[in-house]
mmCIF file of C-alpha atoms in Angstrom:
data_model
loop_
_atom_site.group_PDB
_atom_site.id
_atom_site.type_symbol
_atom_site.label_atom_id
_atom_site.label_comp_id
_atom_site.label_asym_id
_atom_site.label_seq_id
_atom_site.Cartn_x
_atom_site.Cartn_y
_atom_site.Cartn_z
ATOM 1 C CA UNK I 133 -28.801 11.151 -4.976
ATOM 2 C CA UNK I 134 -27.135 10.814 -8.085
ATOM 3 C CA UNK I 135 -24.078 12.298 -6.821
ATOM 4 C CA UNK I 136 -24.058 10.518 -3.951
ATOM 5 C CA UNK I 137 -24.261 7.511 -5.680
ATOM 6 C CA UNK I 138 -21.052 8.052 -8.536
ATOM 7 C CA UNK I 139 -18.712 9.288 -5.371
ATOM 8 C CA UNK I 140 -19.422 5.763 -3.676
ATOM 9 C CA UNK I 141 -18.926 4.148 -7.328
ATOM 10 C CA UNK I 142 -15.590 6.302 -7.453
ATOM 11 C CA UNK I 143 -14.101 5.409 -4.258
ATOM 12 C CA UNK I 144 -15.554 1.805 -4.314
ATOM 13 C CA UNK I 145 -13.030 1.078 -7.407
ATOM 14 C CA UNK I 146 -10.404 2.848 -5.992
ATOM 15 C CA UNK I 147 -10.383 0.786 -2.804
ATOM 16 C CA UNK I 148 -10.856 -2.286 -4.730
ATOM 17 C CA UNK I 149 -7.804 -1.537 -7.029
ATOM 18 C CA UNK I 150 -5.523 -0.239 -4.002
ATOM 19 C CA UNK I 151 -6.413 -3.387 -2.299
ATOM 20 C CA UNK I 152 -5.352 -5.683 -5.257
ATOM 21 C CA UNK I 153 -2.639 -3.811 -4.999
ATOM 22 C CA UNK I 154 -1.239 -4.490 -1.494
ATOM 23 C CA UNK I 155 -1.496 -8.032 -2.321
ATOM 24 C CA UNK I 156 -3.508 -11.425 -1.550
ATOM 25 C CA UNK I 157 -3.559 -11.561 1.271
ATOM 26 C CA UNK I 158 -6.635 -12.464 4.479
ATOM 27 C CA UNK I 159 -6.906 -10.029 6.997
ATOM 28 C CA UNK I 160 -5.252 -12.581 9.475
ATOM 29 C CA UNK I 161 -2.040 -12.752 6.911
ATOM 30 C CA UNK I 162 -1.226 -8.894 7.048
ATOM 31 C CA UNK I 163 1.469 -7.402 8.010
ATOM 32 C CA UNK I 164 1.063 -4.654 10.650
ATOM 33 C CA UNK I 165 2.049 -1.847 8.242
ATOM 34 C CA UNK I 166 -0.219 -3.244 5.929
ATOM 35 C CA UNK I 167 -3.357 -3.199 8.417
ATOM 36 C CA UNK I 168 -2.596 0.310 9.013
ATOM 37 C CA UNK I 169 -3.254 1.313 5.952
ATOM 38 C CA UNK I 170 -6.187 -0.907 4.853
ATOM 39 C CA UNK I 171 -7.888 0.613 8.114
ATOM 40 C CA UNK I 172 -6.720 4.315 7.095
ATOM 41 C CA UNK I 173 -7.795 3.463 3.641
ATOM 42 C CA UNK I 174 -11.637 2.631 4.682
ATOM 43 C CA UNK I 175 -11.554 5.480 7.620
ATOM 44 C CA UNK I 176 -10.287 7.893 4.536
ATOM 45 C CA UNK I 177 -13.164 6.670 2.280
ATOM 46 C CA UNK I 178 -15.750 7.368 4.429
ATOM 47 C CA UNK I 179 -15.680 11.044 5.164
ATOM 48 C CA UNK I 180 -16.560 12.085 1.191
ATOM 49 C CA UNK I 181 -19.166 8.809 1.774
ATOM 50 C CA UNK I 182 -20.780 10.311 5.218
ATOM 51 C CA UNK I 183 -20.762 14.317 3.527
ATOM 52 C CA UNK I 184 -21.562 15.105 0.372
ATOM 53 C CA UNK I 185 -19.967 18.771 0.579
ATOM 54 C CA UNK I 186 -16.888 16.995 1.164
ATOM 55 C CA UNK I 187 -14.577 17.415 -2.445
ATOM 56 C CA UNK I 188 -14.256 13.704 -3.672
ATOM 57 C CA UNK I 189 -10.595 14.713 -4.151
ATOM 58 C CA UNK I 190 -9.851 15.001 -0.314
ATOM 59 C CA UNK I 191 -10.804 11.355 0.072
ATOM 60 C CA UNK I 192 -9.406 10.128 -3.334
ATOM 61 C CA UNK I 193 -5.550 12.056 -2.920
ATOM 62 C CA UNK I 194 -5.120 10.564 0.594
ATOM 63 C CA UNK I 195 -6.353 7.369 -0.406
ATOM 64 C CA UNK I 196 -3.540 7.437 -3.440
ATOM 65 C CA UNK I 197 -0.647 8.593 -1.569
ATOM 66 C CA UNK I 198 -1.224 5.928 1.471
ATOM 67 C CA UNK I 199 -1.135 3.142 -1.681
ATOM 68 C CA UNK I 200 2.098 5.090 -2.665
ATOM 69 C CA UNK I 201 3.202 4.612 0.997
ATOM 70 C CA UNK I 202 2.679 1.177 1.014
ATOM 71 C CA UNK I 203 4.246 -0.291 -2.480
ATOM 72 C CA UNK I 204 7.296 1.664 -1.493
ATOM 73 C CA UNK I 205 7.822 0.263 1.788
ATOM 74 C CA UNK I 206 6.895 -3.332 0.260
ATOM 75 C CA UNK I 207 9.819 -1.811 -2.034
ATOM 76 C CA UNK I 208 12.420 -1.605 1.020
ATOM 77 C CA UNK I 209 11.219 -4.519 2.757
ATOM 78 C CA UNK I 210 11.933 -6.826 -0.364
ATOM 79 C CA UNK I 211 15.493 -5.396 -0.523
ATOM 80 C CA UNK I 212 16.224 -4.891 3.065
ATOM 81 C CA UNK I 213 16.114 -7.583 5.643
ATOM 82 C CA UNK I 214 16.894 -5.345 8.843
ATOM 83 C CA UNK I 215 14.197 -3.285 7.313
ATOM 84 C CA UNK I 216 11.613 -6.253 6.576
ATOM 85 C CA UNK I 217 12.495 -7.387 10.376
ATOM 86 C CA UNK I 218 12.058 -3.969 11.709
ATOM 87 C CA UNK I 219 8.876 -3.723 10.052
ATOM 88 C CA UNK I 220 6.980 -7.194 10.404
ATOM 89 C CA UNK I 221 9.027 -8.484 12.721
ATOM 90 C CA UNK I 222 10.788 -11.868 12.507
ATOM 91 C CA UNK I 223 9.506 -15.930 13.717
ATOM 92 C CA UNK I 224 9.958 -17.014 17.532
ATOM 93 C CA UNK I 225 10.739 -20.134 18.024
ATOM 94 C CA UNK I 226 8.342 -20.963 20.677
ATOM 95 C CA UNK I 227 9.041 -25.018 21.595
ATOM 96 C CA UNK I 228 12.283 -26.684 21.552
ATOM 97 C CA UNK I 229 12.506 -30.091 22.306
ATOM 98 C CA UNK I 230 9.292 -30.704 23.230
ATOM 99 C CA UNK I 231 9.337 -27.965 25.651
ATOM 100 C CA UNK I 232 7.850 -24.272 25.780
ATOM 101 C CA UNK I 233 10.605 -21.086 25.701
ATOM 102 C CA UNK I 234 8.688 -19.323 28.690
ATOM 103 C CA UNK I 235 10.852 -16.222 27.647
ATOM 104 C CA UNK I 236 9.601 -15.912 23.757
ATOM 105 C CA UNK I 237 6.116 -16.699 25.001
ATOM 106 C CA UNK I 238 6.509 -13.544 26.766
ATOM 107 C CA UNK I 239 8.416 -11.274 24.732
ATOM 108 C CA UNK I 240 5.244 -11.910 21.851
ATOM 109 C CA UNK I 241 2.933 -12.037 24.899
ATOM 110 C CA UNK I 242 1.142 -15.212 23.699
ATOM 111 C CA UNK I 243 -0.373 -17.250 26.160
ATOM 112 C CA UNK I 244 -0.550 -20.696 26.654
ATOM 113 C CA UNK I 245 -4.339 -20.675 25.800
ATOM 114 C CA UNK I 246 -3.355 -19.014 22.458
ATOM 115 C CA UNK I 247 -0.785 -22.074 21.882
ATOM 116 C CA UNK I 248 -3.125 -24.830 23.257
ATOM 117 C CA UNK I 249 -5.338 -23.664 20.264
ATOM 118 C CA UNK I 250 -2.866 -23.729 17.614
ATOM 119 C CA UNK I 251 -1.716 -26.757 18.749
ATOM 120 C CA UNK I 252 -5.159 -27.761 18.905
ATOM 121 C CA UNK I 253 -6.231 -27.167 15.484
ATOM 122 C CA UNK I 254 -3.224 -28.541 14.206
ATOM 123 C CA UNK I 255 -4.129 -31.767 16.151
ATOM 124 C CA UNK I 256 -2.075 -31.700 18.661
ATOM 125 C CA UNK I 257 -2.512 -32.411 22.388
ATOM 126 C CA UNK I 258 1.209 -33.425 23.701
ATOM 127 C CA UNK I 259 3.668 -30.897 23.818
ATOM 128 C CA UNK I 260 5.901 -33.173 24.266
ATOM 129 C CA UNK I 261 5.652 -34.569 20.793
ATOM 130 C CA UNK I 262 6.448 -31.256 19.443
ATOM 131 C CA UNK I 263 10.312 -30.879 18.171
ATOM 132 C CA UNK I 264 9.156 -27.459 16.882
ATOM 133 C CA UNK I 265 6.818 -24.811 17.152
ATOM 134 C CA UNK I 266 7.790 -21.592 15.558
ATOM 135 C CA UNK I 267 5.215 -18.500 15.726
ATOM 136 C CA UNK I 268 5.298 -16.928 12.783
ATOM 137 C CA UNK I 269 4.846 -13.178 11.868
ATOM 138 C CA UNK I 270 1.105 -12.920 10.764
ATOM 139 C CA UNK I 271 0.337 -15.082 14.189
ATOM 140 C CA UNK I 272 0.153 -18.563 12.872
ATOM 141 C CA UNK I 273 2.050 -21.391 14.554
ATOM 142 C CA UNK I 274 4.321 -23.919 12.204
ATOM 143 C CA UNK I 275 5.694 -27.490 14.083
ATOM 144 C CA UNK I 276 7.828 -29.786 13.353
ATOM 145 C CA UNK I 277 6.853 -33.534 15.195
ATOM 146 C CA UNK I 278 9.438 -35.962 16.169
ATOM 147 C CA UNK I 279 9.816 -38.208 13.672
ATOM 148 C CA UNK I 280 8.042 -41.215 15.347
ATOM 149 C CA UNK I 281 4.815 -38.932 16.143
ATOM 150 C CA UNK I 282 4.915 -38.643 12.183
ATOM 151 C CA UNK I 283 2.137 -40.724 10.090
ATOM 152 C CA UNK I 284 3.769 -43.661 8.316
ATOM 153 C CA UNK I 285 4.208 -42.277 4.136
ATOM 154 C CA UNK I 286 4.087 -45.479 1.135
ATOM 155 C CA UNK I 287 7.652 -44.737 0.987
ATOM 156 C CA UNK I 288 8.571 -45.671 4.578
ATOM 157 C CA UNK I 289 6.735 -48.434 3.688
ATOM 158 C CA UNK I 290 8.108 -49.712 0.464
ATOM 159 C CA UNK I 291 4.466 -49.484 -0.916
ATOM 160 C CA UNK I 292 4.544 -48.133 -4.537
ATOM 161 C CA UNK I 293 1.549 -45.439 -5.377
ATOM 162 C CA UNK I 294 0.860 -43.039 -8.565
ATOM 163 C CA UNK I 295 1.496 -40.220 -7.675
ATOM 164 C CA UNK I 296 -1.813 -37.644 -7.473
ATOM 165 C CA UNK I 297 -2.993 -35.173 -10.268
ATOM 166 C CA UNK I 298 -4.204 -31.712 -9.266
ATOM 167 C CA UNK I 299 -7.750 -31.245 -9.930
ATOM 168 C CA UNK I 300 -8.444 -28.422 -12.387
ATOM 169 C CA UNK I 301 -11.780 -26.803 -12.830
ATOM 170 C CA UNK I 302 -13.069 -27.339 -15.953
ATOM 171 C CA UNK I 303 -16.563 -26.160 -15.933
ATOM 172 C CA UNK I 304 -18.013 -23.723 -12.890
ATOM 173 C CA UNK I 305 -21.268 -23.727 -12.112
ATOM 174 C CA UNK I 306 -22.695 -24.251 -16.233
ATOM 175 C CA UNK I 307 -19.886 -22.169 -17.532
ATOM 176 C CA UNK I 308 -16.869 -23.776 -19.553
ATOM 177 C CA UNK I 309 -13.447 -22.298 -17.877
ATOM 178 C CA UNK I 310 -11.513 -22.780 -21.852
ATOM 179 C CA UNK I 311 -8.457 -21.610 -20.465
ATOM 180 C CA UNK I 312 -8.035 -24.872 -18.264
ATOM 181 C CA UNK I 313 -9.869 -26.762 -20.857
ATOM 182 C CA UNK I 314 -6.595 -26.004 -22.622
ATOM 183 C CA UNK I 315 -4.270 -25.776 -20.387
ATOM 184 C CA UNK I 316 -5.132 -29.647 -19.701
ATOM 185 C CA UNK I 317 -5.126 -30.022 -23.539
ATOM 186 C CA UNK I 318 -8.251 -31.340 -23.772
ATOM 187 C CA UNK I 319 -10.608 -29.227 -26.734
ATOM 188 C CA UNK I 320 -14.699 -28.762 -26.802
ATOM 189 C CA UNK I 321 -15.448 -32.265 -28.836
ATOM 190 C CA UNK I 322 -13.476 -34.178 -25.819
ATOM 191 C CA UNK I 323 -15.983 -31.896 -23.661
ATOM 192 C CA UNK I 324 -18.770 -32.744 -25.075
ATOM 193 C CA UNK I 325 -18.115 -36.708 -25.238
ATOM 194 C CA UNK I 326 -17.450 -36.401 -21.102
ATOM 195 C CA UNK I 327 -20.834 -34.952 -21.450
ATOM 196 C CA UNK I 328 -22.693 -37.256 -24.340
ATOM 197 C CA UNK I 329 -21.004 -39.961 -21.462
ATOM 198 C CA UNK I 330 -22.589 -39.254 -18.779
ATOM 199 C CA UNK I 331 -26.195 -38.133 -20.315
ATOM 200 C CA UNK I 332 -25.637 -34.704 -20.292
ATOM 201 C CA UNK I 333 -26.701 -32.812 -23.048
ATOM 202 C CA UNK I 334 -25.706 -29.128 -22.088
ATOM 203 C CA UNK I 335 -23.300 -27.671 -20.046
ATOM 204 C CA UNK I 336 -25.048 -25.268 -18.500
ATOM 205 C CA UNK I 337 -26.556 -28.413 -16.411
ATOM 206 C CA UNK I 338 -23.335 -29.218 -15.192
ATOM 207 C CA UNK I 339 -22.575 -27.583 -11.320
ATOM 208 C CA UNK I 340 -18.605 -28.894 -11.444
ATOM 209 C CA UNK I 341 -16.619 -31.057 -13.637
ATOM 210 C CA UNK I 342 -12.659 -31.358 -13.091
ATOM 211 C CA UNK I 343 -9.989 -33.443 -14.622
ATOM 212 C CA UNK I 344 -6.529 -33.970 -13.756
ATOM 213 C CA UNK I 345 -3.250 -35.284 -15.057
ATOM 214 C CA UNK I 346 -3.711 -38.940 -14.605
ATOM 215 C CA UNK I 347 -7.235 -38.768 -16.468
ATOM 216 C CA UNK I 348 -9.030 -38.805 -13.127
ATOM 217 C CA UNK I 349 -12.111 -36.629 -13.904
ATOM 218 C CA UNK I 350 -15.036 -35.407 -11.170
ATOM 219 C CA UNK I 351 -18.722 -34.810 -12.438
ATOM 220 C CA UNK I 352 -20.920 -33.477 -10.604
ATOM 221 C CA UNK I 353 -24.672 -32.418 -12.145
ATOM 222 C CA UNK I 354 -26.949 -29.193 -11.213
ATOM 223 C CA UNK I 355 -29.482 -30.136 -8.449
ATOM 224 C CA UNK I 356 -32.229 -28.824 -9.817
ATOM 225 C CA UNK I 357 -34.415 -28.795 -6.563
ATOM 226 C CA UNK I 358 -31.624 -26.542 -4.959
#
């Protein structure tokens, strides 16, 4: 049992690190070559996983030279663009003008349900109000609206607005994240006044607190009952 349970410990961290590896990516984002080998990867794993008289090396040295594999393709598909189109393939532009290129839609054999949705969740029910749709290479759909389907902006309006901070986490869940207490260049005494403010007398009972540029700061307290 032992045994059984380092090999899964093993190849568990190897996964994880080949993984970080590849990239950031969601499983809808990857690139085909990069599928293939995630799926390889966790086929691979399993056979030491499933039998035990299985040497952990004949799952570990396959595991390795597929990650090999993959950072040197990544490798020729950052330096080569026939390469890179070869490989993951390259946008369609799908609508023009308001109206549908029946011919891409069929060379990337996506249907009009499929584009209905991603127009959909986009929200978007007129074609017709579409200058451009391009499909893009992991499968999502980017448009471009004519410009009077656009919402009106301040600017279009001659109305003057501040322009909006980006929210950074300062404390998660009770714990103090110091590196974007910092990075804000706020210190623990201005932490603790934001706290001594708003009748707090420990972090650990705060769930989320965030501050941005312009001073703007969210506080939210741990719900006890939860």
């Amino acid at each position: 049992m032992a045994i059984a349970i380092f090999r899964t410990l093993i190849l568990y961290v190897v996964i994880i690190i080949s993984l970080r590896i590849m990239g950031k990516r969601q499983i809808g984002e990857l690139e085909p070559a990069e599928l293939v080998v995630a799926v390889l990867i966790s086929d691979l794993a399993a056979h030491p996983l499933q039998d035990i008289g299985t040497p952990l090396l004949y799952g570990l040295i396959p595991v390795l030279t597929l990650l090999c594999c993959e950072v040197l393709m990544s490798g020729f598909i950052v330096k080569s663009i026939k390469f890179r189109k070869f490989i993951c393939g390259k946008p369609s532009l799908i609508i023009h003008g308001g109206k549908i290129i029946q011919r891409e839609m069929k060379i990337n054999r996506f249907t009009l349900d499929e584009l209905s949705e991603q127009l959909r969740k986009k929200d978007i029910y007129d074609i017709s109000t579409v200058k451009f749709a391009i499909l893009e290479t992991d499968g999502s759909l980017s448009t471009l609206l004519y410009t009077d389907q656009l919402p009106l902006t301040p600017k279009q309006m001659n109305i003057q607005v501040d322009n909006a901070g980006y929210p950074v986490i300062i404390v998660n869940e009770g714990r103090v994240l110091s590196d974007n207490l910092n990075l804000m260049g706020f210190n623990d005494i201005w932490l603790k006044r934001q706290l001594s403010q708003r009748n707090v007398s420990d972090v650990s009972d705060v769930y989320l607190m965030t501050a941005d540029e312009s001073g703007s700061i969210y506080f939210l307290p741990k719900d006890r009952n939860a």
